[in-house]
Tab-separated table of C-alpha atoms and ligand atoms in Angstrom:
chain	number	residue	atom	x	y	z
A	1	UNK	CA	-18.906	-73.459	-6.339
A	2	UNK	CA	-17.212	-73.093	-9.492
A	3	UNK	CA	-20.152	-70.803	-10.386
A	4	UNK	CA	-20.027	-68.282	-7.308
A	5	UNK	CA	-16.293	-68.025	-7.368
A	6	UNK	CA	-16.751	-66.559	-10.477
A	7	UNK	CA	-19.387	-64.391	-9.716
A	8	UNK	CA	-18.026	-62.448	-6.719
A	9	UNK	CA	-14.053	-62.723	-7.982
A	10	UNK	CA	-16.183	-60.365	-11.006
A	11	UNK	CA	-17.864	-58.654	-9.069
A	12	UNK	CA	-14.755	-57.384	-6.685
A	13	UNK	CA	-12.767	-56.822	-10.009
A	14	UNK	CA	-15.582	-54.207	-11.168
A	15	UNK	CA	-16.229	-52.850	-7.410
A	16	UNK	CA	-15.886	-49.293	-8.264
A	17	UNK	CA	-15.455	-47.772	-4.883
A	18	UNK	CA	-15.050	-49.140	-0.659
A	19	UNK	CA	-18.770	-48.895	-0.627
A	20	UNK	CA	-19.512	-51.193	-3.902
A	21	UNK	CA	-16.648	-53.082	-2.568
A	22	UNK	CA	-18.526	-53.660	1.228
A	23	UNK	CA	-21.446	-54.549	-0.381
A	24	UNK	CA	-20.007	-57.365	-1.859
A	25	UNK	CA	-18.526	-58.643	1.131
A	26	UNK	CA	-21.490	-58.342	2.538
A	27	UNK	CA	-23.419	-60.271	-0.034
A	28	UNK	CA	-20.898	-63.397	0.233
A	29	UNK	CA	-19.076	-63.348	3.694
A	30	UNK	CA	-21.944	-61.622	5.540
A	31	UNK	CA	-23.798	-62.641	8.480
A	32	UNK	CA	-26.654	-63.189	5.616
A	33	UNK	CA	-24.759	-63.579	2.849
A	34	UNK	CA	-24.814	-66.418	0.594
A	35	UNK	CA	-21.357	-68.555	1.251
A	36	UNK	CA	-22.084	-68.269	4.922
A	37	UNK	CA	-25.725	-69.948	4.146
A	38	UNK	CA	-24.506	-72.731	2.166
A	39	UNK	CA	-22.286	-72.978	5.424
A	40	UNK	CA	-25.009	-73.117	7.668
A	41	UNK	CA	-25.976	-76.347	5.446
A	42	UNK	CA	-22.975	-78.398	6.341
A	43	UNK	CA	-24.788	-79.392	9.610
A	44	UNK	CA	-27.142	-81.359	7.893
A	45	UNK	CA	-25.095	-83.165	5.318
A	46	UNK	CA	-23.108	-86.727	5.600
A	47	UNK	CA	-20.244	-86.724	6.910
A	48	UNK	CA	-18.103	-87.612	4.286
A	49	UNK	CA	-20.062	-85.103	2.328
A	50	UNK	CA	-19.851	-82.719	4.768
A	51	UNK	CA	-15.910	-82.980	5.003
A	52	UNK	CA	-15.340	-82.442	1.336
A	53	UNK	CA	-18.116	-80.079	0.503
A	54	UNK	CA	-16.726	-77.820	3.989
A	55	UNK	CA	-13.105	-77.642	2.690
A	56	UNK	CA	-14.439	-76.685	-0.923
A	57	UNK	CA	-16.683	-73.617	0.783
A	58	UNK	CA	-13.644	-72.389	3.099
A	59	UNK	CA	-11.194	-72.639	0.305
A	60	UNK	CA	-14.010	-70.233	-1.509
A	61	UNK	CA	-14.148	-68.194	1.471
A	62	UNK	CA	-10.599	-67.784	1.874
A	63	UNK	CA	-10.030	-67.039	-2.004
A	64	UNK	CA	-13.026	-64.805	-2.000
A	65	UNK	CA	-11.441	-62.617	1.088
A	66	UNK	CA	-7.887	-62.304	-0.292
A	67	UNK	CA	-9.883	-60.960	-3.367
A	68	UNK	CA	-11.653	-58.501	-0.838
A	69	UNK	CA	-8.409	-56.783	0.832
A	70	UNK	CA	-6.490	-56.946	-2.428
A	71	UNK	CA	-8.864	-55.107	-3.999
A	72	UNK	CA	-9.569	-52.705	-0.743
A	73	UNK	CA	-5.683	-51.812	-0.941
A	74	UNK	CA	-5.499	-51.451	-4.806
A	75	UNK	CA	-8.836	-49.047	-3.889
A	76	UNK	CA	-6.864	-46.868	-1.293
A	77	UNK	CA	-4.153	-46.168	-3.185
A	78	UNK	CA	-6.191	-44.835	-5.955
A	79	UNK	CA	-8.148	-42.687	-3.461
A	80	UNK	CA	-4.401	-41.691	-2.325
A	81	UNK	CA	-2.946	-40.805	-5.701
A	82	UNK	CA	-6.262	-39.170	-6.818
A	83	UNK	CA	-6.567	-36.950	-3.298
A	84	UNK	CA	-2.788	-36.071	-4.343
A	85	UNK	CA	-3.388	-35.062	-8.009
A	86	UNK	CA	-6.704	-32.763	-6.937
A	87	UNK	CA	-4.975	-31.146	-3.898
A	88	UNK	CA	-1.761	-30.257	-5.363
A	89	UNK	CA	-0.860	-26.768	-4.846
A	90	UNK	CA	2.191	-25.307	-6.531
A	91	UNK	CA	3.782	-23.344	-3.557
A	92	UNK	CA	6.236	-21.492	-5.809
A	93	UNK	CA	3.293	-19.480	-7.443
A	94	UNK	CA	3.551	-15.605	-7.032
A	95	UNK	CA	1.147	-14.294	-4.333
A	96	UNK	CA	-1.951	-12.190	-5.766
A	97	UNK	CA	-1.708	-8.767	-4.740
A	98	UNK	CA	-5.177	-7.818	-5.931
A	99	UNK	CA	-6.209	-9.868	-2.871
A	100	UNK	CA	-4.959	-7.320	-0.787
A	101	UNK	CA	-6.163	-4.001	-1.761
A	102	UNK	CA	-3.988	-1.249	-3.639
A	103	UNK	CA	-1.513	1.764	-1.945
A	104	UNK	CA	-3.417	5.197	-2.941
A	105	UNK	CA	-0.719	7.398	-5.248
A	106	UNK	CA	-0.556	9.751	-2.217
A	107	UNK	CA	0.746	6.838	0.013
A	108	UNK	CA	3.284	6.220	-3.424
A	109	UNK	CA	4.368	9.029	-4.042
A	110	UNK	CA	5.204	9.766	-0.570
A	111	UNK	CA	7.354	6.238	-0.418
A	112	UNK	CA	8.864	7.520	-3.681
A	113	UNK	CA	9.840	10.891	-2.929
A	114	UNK	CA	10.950	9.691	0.860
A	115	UNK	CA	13.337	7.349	-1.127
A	116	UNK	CA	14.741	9.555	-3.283
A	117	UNK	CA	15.288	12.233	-0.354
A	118	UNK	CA	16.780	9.599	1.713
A	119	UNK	CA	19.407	9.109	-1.141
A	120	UNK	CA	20.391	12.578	-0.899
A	121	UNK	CA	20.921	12.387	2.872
A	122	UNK	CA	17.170	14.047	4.364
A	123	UNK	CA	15.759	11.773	7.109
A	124	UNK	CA	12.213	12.558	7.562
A	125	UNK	CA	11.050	14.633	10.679
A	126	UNK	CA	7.162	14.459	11.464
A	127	UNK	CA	4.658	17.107	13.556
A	128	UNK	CA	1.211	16.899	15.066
A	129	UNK	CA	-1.480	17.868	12.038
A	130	UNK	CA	-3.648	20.370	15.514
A	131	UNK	CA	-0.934	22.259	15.832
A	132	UNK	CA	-0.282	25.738	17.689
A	133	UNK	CA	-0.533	28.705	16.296
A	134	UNK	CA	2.950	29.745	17.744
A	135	UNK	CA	4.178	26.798	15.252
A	136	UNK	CA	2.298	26.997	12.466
A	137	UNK	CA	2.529	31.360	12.352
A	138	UNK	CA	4.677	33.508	14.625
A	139	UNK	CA	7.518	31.374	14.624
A	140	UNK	CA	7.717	31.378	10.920
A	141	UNK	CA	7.181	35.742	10.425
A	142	UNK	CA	3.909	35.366	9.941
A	143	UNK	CA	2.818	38.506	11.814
A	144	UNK	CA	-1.079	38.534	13.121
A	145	UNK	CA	-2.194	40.875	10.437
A	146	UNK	CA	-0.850	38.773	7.550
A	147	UNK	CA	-3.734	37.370	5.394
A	148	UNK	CA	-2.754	33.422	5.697
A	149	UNK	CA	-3.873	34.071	9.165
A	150	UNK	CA	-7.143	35.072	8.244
A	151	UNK	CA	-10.404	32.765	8.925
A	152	UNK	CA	-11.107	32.021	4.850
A	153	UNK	CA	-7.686	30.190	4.820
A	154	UNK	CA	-7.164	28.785	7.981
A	155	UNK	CA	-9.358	26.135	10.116
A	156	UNK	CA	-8.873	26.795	13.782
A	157	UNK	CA	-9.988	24.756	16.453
A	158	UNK	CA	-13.045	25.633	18.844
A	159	UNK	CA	-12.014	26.829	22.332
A	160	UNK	CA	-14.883	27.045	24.970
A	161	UNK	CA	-14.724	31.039	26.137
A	162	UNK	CA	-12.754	30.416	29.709
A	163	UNK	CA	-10.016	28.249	28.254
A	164	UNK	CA	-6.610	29.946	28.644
A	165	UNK	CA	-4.554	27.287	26.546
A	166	UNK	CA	-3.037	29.282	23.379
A	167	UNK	CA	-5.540	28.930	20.244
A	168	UNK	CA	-4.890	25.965	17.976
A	169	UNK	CA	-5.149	25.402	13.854
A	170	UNK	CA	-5.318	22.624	11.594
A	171	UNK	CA	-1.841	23.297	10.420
A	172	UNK	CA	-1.670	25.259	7.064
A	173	UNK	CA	1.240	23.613	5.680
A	174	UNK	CA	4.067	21.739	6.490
A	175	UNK	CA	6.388	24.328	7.320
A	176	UNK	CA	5.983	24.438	11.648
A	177	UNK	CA	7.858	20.839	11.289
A	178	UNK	CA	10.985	23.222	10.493
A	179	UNK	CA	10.524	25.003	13.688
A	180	UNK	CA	10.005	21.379	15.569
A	181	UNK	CA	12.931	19.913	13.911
A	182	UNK	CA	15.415	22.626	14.596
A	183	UNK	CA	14.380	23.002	18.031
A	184	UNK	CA	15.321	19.460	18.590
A	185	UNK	CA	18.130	18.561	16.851
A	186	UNK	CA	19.643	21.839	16.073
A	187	UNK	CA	21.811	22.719	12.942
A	188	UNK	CA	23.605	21.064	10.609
A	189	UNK	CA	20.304	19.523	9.824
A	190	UNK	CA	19.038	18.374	6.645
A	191	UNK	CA	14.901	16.619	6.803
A	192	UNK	CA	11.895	16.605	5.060
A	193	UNK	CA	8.259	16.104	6.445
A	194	UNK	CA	5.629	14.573	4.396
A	195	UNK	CA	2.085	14.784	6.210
A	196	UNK	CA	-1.425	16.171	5.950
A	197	UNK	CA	-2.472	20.074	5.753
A	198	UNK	CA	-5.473	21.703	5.718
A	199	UNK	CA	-7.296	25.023	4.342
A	200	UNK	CA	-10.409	26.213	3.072
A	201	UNK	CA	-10.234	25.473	-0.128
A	202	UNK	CA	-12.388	23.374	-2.994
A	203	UNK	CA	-12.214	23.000	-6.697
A	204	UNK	CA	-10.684	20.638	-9.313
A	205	UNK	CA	-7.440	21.195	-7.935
A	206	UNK	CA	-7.896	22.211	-4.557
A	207	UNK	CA	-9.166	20.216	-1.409
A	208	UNK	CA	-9.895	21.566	2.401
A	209	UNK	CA	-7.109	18.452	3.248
A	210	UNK	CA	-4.161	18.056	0.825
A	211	UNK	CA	-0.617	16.769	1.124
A	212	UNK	CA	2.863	18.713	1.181
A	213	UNK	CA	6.401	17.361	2.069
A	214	UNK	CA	8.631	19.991	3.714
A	215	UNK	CA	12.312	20.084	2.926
A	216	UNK	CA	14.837	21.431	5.119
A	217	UNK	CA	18.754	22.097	4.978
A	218	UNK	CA	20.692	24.076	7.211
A	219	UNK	CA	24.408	23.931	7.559
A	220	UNK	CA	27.609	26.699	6.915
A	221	UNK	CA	27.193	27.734	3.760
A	222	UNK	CA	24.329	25.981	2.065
A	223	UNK	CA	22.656	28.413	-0.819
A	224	UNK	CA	20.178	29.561	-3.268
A	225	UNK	CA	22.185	27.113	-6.082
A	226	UNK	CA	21.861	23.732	-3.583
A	227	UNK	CA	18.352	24.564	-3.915
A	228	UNK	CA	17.745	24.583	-7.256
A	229	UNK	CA	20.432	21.218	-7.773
A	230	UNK	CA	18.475	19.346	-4.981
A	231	UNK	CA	14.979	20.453	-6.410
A	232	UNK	CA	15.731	19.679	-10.494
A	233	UNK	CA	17.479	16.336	-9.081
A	234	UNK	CA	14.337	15.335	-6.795
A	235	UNK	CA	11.552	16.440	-10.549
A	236	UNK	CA	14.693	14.375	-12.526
A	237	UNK	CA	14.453	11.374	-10.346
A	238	UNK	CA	10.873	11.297	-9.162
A	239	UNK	CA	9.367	12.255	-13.153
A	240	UNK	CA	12.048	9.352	-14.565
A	241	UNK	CA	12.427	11.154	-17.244
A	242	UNK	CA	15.827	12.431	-18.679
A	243	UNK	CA	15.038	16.152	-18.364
A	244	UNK	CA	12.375	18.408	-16.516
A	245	UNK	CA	11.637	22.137	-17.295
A	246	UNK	CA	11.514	23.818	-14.068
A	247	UNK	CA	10.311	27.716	-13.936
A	248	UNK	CA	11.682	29.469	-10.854
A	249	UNK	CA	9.153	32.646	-9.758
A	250	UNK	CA	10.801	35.481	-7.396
A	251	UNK	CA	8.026	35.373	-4.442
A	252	UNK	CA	7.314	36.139	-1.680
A	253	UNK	CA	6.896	34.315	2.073
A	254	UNK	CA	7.307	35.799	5.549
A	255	UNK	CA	9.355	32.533	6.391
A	256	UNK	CA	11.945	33.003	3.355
A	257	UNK	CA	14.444	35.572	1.883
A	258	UNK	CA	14.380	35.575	-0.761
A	259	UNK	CA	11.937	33.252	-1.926
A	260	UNK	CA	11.213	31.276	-5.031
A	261	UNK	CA	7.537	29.638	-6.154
A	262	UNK	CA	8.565	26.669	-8.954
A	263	UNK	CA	6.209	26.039	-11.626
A	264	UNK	CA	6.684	22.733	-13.961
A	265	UNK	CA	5.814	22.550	-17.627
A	266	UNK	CA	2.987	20.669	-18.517
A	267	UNK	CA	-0.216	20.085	-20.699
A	268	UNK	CA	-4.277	19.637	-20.119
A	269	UNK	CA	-5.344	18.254	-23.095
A	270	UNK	CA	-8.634	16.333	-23.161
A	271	UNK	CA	-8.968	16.510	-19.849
A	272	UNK	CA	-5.174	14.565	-19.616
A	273	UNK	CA	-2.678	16.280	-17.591
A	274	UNK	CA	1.217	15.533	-18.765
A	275	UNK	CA	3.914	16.678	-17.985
A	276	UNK	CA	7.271	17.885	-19.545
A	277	UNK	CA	5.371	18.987	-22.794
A	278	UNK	CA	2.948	21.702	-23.868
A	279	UNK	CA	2.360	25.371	-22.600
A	280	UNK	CA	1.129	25.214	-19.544
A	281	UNK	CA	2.684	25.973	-16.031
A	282	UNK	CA	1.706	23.682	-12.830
A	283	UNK	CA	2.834	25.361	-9.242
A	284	UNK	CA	4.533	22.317	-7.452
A	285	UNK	CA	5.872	24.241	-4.997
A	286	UNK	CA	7.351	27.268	-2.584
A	287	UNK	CA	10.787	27.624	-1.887
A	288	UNK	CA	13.165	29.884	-0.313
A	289	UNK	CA	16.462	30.221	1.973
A	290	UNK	CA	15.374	30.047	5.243
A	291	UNK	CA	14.775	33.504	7.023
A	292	UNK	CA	17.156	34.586	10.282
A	293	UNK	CA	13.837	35.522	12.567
A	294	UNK	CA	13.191	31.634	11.642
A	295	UNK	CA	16.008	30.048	12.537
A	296	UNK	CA	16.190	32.755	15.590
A	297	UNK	CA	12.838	31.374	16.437
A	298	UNK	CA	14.129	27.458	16.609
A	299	UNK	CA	17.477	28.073	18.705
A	300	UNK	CA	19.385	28.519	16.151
A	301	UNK	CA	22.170	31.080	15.518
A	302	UNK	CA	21.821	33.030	12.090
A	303	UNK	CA	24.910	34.387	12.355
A	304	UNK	CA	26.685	30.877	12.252
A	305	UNK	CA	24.187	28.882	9.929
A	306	UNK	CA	22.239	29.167	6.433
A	307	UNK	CA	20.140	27.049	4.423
A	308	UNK	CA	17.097	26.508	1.927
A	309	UNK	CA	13.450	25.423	2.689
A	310	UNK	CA	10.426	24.501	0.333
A	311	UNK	CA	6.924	23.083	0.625
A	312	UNK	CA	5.790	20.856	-2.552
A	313	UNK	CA	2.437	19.879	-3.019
A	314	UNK	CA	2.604	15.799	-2.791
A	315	UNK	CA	-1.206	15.757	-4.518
A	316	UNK	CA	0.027	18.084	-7.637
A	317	UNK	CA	3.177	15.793	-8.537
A	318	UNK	CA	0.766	12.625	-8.182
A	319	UNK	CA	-1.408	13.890	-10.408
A	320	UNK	CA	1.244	15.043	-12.711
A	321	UNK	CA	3.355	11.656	-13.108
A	322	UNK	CA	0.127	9.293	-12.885
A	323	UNK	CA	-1.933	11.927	-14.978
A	324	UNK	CA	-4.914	12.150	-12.595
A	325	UNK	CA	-7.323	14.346	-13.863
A	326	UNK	CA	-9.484	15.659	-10.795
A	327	UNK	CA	-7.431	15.932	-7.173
A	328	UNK	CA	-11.259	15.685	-5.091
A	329	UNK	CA	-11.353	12.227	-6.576
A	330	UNK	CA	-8.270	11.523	-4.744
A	331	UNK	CA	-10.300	11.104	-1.000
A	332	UNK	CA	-13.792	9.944	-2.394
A	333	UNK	CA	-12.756	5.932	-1.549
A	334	UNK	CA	-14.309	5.112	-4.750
A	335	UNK	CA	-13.029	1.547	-5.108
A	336	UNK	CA	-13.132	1.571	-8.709
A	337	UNK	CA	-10.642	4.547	-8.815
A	338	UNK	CA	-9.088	2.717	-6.020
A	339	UNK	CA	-8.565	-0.197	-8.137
A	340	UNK	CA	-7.512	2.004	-11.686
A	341	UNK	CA	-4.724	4.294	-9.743
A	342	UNK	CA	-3.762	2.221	-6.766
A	343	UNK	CA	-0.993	0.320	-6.605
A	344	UNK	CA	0.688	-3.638	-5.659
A	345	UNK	CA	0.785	-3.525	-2.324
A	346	UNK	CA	3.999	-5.707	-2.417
A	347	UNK	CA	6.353	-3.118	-4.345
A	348	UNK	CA	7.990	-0.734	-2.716
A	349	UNK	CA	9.319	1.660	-4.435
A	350	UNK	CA	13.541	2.121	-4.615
A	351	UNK	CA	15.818	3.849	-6.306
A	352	UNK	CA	18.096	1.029	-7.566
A	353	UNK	CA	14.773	-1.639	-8.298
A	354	UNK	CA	12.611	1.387	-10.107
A	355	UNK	CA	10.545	3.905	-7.989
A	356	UNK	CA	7.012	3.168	-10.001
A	357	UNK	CA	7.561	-0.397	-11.057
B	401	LIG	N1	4.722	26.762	3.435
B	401	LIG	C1	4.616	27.299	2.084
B	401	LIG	C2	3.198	27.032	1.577
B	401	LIG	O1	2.535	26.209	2.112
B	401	LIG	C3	5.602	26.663	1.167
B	401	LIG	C4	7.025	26.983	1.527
B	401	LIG	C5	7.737	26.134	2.358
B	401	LIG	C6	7.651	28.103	1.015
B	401	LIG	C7	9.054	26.405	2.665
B	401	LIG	C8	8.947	28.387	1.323
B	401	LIG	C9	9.662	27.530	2.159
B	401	LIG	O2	2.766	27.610	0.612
């Protein structure tokens, strides 16, 4: 007896798992196992034998079972404590980002600029990209013979022959939101209106769809100097750099008098555009105080308001600060360029925390 306590008492203390441990229970306390057939033996023995030999075997049985759950619970709490040290998860961990895709630099830059707009007091006004030609020509002086009208420029939307409804475009630029935004809230006014425009158009710098963001600011006596303070601020503030050279070009628009392009000193080396450095000039954009058939146009009354417009090309000052070489790669949705110009979907860009991160 001595023999077998020893054996399974062992054999518990090295049971490795529940399972090792149940099939030592079985092999002693089983229906078959070996105390319970020296048991079934006590039916044939003496009495007296019988008496002392059946106390001896359940005092083994008794010992052997305490062993058993002892063990069992010393078992479970190692499962416990191990299930605890693999599953731990350390909530305070940043989130991944890369997880969740990247914001293309048009989507950024059009946060950016939106933010630093907002700052100086434009909310953002918004049009429909089919637009009419009323909109997106007449209303702004563009007379029917002017060339922006004609087909190599403009995409215009098929009409079957008998409908009567007045022809349609892909809007040219940004500049019908003006019209739109004036008609509805009147003057003072101050907006911009970032969206998509389209024209026939395809090379490393061009694309048949491209972005602008329309500016607009109309109150008493806004003028040509407002412009140029609100347009070096926005380069200042949007480039983060201390200074920008700015070049401002007398033009020429119907919707403008008088009317300014602005060109913004930069560099192609090796492929590489920079900017702020080198001899080259990049056209970001068209400018101009708005004209009185314009505002005429939109309700509102020349005679008692003034104020500047431009159009900026959101694609051009995207490539510019993030020095992106070709603007077609810009709508390929190659995830690889995705990946190498995107950006963490989880910072938004402000003026006070940094616009670019
Ligand atoms: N709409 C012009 C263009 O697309 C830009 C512009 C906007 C010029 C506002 C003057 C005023 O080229």
């Amino acid at each position: 007896m001595q023999d077998l306590k020893a054996k399974y008492l062992s054999a518990i203390a090295n049971a490795a798992d529940e399972s090792a441990l149940e099939d030592v229970r079985l092999a002693a306390l089983g229906k078959k196992g070996e105390i319970s057939a020296l048991m079934a033996t006590l039916g044939k023995m003496e009495a007296d034998q019988r008496k002392v030999t059946g106390a001896a075997l359940n005092l083994l049985k008794d010992e052997i079972d305490a062993a058993l759950r002892a063990k069992k619970a010393a078992l479970g709490d190692a499962a416990l404590d191990e299930r605890l040290r693999s599953e731990w998860l350390d909530v305070t961990l940043p989130a991944r980002p890369r997880r969740m895709g990247t914001i293309h630099p048009v989507s950024q830059v059009m946060e950016e600029l939106t933010a630093i707009f907002a700052d100086m007091g434009f909310a953002v006004a918004e049009g429909p990209q089919v637009e009419s030609d009323w909109y997106n020509f007449d209303a702004l002086n563009i007379p029917p013979e002017h060339p922006a009208r004609q087909e190599h420029d403009t995409f215009f939307m098929h009409r079957a022959p008998d409908d009567t409804r007045p022809p349609h475009v892909l809007r040219t630029h940004t500049s019908p939101v003006q019209i739109r935004a004036m008609t509805e809230q009147g003057a003072p006014i101050r907006v911009i209106a970032p969206g998509r425009v389209y024209r026939m158009d395809m090379d490393q710098t061009h694309t048949p769809m491209f972005h602008q963001v329309e500016g607009l600011a109309i109150d008493r006596n806004i003028s040509m100097a407002n412009l140029k303070w609100c347009l070096e601020e926005f380069c200042r503030a949007f480039f983060e750099v201390p200074s920008v050279e700015l070049r401002f070009r007398a033009s020429h628009f119907p919707f403008t008098e008088p009317s300014a392009e602005v060109d913004i000193r930069c560099s192609w080396e090796g492929g590489q555009l920079k900017i702020g450095q080198g001899d080259k000039w990049m056209e970001i954009l068209g400018s101009g105080m708005v004209h009185p058939k314009v505002l005429t146009a939109a309700g509102v009354d020349p005679t008692q308001w003034q104020g500047f417009a431009f159009g900026m090309g959101i694609d051009r000052i995207a490539m510019l600060k993030y020095g992106i070489p070709d603007l077609r790669a810009f709508f390929e949705s190659d995830l690889r360029w995705l990946r190498h110009y995107g950006f963490a979907a989880l910072d938004m860009p402000d003026l006070a925390g940094g616009l670019s991160g």
